[in-house]
CSV table of C-alpha atoms and ligand atoms in Angstrom, one decimal:
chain,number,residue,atom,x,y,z
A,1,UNK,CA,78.1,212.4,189.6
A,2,UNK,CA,79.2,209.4,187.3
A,3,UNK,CA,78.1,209.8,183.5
A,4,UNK,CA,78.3,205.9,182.8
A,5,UNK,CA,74.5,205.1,182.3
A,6,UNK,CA,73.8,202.2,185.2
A,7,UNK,CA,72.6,198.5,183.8
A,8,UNK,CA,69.3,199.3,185.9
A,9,UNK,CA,68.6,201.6,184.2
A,10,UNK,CA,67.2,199.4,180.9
A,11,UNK,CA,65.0,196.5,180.8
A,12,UNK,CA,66.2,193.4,179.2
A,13,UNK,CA,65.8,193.9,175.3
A,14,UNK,CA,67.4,197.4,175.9
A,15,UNK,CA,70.0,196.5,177.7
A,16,UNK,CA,70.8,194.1,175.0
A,17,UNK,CA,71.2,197.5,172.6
A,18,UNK,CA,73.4,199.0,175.2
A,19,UNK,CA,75.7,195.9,175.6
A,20,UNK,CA,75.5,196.3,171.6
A,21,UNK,CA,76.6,200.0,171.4
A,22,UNK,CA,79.2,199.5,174.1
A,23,UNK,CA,81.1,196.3,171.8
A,24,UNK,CA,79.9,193.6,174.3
A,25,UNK,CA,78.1,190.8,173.6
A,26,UNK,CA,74.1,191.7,173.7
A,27,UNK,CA,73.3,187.9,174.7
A,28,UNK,CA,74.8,188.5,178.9
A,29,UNK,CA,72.1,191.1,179.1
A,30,UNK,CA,70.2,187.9,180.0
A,31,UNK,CA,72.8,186.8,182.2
A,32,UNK,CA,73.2,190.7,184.2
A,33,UNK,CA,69.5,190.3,184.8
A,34,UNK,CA,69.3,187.2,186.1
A,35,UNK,CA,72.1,188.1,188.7
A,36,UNK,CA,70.4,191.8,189.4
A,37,UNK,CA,67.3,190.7,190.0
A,38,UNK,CA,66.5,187.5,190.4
A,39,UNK,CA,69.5,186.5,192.6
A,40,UNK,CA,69.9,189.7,194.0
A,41,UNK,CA,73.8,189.8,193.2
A,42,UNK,CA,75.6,193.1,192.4
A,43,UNK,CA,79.2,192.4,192.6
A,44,UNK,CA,80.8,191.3,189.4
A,45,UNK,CA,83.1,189.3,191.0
A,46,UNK,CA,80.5,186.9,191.8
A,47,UNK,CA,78.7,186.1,188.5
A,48,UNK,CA,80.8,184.1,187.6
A,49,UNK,CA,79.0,182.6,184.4
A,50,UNK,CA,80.6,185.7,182.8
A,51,UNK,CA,83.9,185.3,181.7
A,52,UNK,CA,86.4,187.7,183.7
A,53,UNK,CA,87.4,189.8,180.9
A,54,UNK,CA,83.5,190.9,179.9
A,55,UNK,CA,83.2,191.7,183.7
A,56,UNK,CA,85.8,194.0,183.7
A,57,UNK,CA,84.6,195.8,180.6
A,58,UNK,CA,81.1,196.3,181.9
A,59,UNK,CA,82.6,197.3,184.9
A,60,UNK,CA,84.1,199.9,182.9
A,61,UNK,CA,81.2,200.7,181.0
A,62,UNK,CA,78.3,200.8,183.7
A,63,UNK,CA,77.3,201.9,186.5
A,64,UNK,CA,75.3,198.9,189.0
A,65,UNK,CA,74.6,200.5,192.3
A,66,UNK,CA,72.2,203.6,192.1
A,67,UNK,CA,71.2,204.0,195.6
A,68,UNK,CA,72.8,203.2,199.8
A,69,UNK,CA,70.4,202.8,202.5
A,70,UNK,CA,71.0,205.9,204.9
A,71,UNK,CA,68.0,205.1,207.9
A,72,UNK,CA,65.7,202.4,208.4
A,73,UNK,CA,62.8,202.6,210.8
A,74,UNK,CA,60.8,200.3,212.1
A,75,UNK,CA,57.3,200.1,213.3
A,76,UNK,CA,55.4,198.3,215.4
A,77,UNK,CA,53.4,196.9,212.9
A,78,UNK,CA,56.0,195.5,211.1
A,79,UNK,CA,56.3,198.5,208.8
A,80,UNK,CA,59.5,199.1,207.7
A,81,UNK,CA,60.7,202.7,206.2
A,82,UNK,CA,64.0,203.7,204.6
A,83,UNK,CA,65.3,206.9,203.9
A,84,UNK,CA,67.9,205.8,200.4
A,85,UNK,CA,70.9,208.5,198.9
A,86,UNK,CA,71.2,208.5,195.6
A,87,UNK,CA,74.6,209.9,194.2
A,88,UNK,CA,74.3,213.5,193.9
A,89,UNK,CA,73.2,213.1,198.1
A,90,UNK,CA,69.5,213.1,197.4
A,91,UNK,CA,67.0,211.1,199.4
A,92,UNK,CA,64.0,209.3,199.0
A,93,UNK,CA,61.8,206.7,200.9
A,94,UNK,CA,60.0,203.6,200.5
A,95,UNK,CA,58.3,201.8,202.5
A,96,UNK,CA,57.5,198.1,203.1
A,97,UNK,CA,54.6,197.2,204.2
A,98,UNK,CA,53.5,193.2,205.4
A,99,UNK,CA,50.4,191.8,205.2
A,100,UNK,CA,49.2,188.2,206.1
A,101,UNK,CA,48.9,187.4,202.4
A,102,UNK,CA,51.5,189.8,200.9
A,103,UNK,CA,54.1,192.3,201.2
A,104,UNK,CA,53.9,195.7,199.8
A,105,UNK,CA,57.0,197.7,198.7
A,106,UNK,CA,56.2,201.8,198.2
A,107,UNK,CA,58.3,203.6,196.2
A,108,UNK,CA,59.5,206.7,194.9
A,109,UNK,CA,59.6,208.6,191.8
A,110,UNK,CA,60.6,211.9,192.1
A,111,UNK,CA,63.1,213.8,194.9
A,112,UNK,CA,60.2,215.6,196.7
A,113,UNK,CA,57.3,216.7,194.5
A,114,UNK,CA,55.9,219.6,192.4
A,115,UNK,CA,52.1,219.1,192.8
A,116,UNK,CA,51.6,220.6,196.2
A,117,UNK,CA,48.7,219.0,197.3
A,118,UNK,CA,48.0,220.8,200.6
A,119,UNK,CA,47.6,217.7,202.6
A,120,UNK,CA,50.9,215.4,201.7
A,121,UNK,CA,54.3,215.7,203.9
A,122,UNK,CA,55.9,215.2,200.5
A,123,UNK,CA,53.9,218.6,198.9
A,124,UNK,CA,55.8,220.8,201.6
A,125,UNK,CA,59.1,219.6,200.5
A,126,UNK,CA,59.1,221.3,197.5
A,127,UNK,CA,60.6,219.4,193.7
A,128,UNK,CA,63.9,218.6,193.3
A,129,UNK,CA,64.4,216.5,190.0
A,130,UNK,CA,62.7,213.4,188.7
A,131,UNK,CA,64.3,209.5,189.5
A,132,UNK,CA,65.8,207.4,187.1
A,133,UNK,CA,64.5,204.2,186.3
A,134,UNK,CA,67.7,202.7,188.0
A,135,UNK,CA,66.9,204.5,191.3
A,136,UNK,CA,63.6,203.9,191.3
A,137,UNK,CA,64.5,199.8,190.5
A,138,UNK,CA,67.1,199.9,193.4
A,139,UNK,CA,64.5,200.5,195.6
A,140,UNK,CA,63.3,197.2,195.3
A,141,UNK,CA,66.7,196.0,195.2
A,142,UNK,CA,67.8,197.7,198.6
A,143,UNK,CA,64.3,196.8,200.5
A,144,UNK,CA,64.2,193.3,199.5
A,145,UNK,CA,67.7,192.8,201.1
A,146,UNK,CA,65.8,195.3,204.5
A,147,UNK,CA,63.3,192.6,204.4
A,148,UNK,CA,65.9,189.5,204.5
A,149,UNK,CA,65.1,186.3,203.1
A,150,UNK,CA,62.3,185.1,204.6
A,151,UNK,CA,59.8,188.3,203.1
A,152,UNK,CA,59.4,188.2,200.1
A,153,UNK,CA,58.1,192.0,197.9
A,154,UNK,CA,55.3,190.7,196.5
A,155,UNK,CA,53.6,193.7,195.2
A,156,UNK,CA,55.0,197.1,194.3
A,157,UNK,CA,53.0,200.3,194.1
A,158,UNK,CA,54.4,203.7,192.9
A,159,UNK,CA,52.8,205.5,195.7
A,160,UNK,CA,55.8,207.0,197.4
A,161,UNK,CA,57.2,210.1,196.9
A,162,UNK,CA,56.4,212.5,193.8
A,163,UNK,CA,53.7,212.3,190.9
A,164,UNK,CA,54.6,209.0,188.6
A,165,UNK,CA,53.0,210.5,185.7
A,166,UNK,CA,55.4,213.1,185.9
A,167,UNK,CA,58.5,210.8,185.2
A,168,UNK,CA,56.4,208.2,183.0
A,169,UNK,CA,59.4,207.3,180.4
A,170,UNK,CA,61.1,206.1,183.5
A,171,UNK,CA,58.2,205.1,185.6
A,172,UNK,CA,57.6,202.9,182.5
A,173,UNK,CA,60.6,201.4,182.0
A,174,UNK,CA,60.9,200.6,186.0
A,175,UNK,CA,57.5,198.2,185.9
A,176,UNK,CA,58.8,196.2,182.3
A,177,UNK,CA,61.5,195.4,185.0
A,178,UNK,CA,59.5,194.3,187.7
A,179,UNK,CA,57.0,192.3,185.3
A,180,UNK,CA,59.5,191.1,183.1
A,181,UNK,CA,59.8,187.1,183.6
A,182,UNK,CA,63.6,187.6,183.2
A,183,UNK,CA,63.7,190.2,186.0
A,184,UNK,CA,61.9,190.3,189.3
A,185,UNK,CA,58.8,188.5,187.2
A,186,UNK,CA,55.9,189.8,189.6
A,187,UNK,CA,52.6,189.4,187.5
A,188,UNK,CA,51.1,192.6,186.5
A,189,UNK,CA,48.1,192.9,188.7
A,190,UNK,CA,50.4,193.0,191.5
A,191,UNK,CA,52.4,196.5,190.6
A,192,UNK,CA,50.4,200.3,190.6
A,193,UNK,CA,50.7,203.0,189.8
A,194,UNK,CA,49.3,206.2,191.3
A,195,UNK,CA,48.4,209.5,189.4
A,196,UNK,CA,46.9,212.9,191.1
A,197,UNK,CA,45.8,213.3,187.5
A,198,UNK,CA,47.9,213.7,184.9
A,199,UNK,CA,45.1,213.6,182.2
A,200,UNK,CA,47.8,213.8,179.1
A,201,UNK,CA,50.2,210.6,180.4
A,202,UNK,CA,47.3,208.0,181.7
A,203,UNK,CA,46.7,206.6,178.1
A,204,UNK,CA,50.3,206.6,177.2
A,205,UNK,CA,51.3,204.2,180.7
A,206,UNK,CA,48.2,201.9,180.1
A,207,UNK,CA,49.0,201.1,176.4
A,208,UNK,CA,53.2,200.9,177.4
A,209,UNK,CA,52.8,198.5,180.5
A,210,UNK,CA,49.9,196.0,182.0
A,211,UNK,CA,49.8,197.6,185.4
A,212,UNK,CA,47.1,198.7,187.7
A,213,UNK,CA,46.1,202.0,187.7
A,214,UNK,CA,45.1,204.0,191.2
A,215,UNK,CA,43.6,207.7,190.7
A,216,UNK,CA,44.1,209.9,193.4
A,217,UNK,CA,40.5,211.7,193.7
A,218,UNK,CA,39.9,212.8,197.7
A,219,UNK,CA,36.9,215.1,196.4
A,220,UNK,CA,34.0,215.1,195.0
A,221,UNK,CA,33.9,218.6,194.3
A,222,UNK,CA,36.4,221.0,192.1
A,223,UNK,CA,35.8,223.9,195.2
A,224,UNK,CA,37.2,221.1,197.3
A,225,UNK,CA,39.6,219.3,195.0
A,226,UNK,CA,41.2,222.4,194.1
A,227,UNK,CA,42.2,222.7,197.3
A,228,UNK,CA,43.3,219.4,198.2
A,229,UNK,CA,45.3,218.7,194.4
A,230,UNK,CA,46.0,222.1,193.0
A,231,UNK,CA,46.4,220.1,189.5
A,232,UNK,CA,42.9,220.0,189.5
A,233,UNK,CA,42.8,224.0,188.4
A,234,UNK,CA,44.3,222.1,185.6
A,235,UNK,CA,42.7,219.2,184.7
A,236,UNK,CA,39.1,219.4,186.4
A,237,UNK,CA,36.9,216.4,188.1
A,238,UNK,CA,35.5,216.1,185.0
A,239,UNK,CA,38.2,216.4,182.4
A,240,UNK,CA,39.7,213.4,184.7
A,241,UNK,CA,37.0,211.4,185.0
A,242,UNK,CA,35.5,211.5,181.4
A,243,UNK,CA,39.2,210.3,180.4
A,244,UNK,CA,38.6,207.2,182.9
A,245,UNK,CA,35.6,206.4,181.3
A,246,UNK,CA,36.9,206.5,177.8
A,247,UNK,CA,39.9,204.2,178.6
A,248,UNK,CA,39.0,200.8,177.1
A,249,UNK,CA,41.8,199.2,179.0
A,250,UNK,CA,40.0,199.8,182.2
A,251,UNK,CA,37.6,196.7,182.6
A,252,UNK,CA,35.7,194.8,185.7
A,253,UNK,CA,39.3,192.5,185.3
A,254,UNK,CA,41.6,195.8,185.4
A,255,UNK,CA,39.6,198.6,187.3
A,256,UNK,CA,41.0,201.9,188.4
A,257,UNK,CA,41.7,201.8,192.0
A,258,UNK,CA,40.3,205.4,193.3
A,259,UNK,CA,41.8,206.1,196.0
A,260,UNK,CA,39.8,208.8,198.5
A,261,UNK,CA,41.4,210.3,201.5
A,262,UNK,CA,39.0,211.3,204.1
A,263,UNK,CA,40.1,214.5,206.0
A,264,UNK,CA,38.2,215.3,209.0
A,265,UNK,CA,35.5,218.0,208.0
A,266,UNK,CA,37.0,218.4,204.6
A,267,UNK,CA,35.6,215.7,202.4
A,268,UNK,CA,34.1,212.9,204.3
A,269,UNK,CA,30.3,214.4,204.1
A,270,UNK,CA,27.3,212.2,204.1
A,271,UNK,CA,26.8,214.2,200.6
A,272,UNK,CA,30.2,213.2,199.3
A,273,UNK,CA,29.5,209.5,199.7
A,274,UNK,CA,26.0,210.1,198.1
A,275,UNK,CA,27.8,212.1,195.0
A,276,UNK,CA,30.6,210.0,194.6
A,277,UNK,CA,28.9,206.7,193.0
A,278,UNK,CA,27.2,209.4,190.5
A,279,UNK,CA,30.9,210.5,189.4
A,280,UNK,CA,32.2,207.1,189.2
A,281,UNK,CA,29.4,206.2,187.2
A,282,UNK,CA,30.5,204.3,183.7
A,283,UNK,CA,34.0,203.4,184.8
A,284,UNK,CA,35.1,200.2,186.2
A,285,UNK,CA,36.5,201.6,189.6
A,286,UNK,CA,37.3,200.4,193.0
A,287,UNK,CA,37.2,202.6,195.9
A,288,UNK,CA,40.1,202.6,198.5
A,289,UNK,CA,39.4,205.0,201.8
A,290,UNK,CA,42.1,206.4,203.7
A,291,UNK,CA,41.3,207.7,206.7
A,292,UNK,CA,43.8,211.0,207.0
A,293,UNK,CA,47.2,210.2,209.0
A,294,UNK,CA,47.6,214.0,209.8
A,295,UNK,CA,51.1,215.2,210.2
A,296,UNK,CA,52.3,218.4,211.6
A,297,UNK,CA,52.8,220.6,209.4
A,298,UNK,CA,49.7,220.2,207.9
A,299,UNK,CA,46.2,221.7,208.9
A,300,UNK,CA,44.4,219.2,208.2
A,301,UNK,CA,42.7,216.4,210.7
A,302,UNK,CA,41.5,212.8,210.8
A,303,UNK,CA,38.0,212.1,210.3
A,304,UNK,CA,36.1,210.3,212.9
A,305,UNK,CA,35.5,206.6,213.3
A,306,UNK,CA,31.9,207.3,212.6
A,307,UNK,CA,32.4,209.0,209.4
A,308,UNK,CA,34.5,206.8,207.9
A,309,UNK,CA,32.4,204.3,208.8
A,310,UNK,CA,29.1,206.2,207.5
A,311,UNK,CA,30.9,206.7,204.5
A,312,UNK,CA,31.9,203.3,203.4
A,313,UNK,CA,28.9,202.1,204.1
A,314,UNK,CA,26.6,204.7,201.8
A,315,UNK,CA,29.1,204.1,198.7
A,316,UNK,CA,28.6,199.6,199.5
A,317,UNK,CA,24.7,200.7,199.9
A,318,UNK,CA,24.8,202.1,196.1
A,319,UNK,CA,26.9,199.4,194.9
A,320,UNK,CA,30.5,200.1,195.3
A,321,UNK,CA,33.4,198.1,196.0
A,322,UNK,CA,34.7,199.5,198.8
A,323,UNK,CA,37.9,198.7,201.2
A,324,UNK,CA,39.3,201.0,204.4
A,325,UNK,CA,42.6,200.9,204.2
A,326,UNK,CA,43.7,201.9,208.0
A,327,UNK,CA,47.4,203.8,208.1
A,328,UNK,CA,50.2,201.2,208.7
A,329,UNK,CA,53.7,202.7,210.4
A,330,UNK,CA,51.9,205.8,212.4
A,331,UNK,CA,54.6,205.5,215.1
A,332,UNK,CA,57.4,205.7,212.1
A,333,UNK,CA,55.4,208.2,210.3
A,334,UNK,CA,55.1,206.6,207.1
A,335,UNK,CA,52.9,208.9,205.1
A,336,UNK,CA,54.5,209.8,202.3
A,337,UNK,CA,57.1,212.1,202.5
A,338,UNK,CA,57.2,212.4,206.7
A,339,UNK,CA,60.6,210.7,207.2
A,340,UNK,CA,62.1,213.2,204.8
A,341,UNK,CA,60.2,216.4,206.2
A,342,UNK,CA,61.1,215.1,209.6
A,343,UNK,CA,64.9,215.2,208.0
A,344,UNK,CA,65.0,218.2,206.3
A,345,UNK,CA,63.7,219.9,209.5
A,346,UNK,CA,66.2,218.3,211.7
A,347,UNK,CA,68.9,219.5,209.5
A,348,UNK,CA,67.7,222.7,209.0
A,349,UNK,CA,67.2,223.1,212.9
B,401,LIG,S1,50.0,213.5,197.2
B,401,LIG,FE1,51.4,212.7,195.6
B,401,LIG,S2,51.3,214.1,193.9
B,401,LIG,FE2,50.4,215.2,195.7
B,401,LIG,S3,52.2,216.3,196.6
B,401,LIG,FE3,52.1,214.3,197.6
B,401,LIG,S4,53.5,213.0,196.4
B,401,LIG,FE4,53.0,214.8,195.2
């Protein structure tokens, strides 16, 4: 693997330093970005507002290209999912996901995942190392050329593979790329970021960066979130949730999105519904369900139409905001983390 740091991997004002440190002028950081990310060009050859000698030195100097496209599939749906090599051969997914009014980009932040939780494809794959903020940025890079010109990303959520709040210095520095006027310039309320519950790191993303923040909870009890989200040993339902309510950046404007996977049997209880708006109670919070896209290395199932439905409709009865979001890309399998358990299998086998 190359040692020369990669120009994604700074957002503009530091990659001003770097050109600094490095002898170049710090004033074409403006001018790299603009090429990167708003026109979408990576070949040096081609920018040609930079005069061909400063080309070749940043050449020299930096890395540009941080991940390759290695499979693409498609849905029917129109979901598209790509499995990406870094350098060093590892491989990651994100998937893109259109909507009538917007386009979704997933993406990645670690090489498999440490936290286990007993029902994610990514869980069995075990951790390998954390992303850098360059591969985690080419990700957006490499699907928005997938997607073509006429689909635009117009959201980004770090709900791909691994935790987020377990690479937060270069989680961080990813989003004041995507939100930076000078880079991709999506406004804030359209990037998230997902946390199982990282209690220590949620304070320290909200003050850094304006984003959205989702909450992984999928139980309303630690017997049953222990199971699910083994960091919960850690950092309890209510460890978590008093830590929401305390967080003065969370607001009716900016509310945590808690997202709630209903697993057949497992958590999607008339009782859950009833004791979830009590837990929620004091924070500004959204509910998302997700009715279980069961995969088959896991033991878990999806719940019925009738309990989802049961469900959404107690939490709206005592006064939540409440969406269903239904699985998109089933026939691709685009959970999180299936193409690459699908992989690894197929290589092993
Ligand atoms: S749900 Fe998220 S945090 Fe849990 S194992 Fe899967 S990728 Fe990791």
């Amino acid at each position: 693997m190359t040692s020369r740091p990669n120009l994604k991997d700074f957002s503009p004002e530091r990659l001003r330093e770097q050109l600094a440190t490095a002898g170049l002028r710090p004033f074409r950081a403006d001018q790299i970005v603009a090429w990167l990310y708003r026109r979408g060009v990576e070949d040096f050859d081609s920018m040609t507002d930079l005069p061909l000698e400063e080309r070749r030195r940043i050449g020299a100097e930096f890395e540009l290209r941080a991940l390759e496209v290695a499979a693409i599939d498609r849905s029917r749906d129109g979901t598209v999912k790509a499995a990406l090599r870094a350098r060093d051969g590892s491989v990651v997914e994100s998937v893109l996901i259109p909507e009538e009014d917007r386009t979704t980009l997933c993406v990645s932040t670690q090489v498999g995942c440490p936290m286990a939780c007993s029902f994610c494809a990514t869980g069995f794959l075990g951790f390998t190392r954390n992303l850098t903020t360059a591969e985690i940025v080419d990700q957006v890079c490499r699907m928005r050329e997938v997607a073509g010109a006429g689909q635009q990303i117009s959201n980004v959520v770090f709900m791909g593979m691994g935790e987020p709040l377990l690479n937060t210095e270069a989680v961080i520095e990813a989003v004041r790329l995507l939100v930076h006027p000078k880079a991709f310039g999506l406004a804030p309320r359209r990037v998230t970021v997902s946390t199982v519950g990282v209690v220590p790191q949620i304070e320290k993303l909200l003050e850094s960066v304006p984003v959205n923040l989702a909450v992984s909870l999928h139980a309303t009890t630690d017997l049953v979130r222990d199971q699910l989200v083994p960091l919960n040993r850690r950092f309890p339902l209510a460890v978590l949730l008093d830590t929401l309510r305390r967080e003065k950046r969370l607001s009716a404007r900016r509310p945590v999105f808690v997202e709630y996977t209903l697993i057949g049997g497992v958590n999607d209880a008339l009782a859950d519904a009833r004791r979830l708006p009590g837990l929620l109670h004091g924070i500004p919070a959204k509910v998302n369900l997700i009715p279980m896209n069961p995969h088959p290395d896991s033991p878990y199932e999806a719940p019925s139409e009738a309990s989802v439905d049961r469900f959404m409709r107690e939490l709206a009865a005592r006064g939540m905001t409440v969406t269903v979001r239904r699985s998109r890309g089933e026939d691709i399998q685009a959970a999180c983390g299936q193409l690459a358990l699908r992989r690894t299998r197929d290589s092993a086998a």
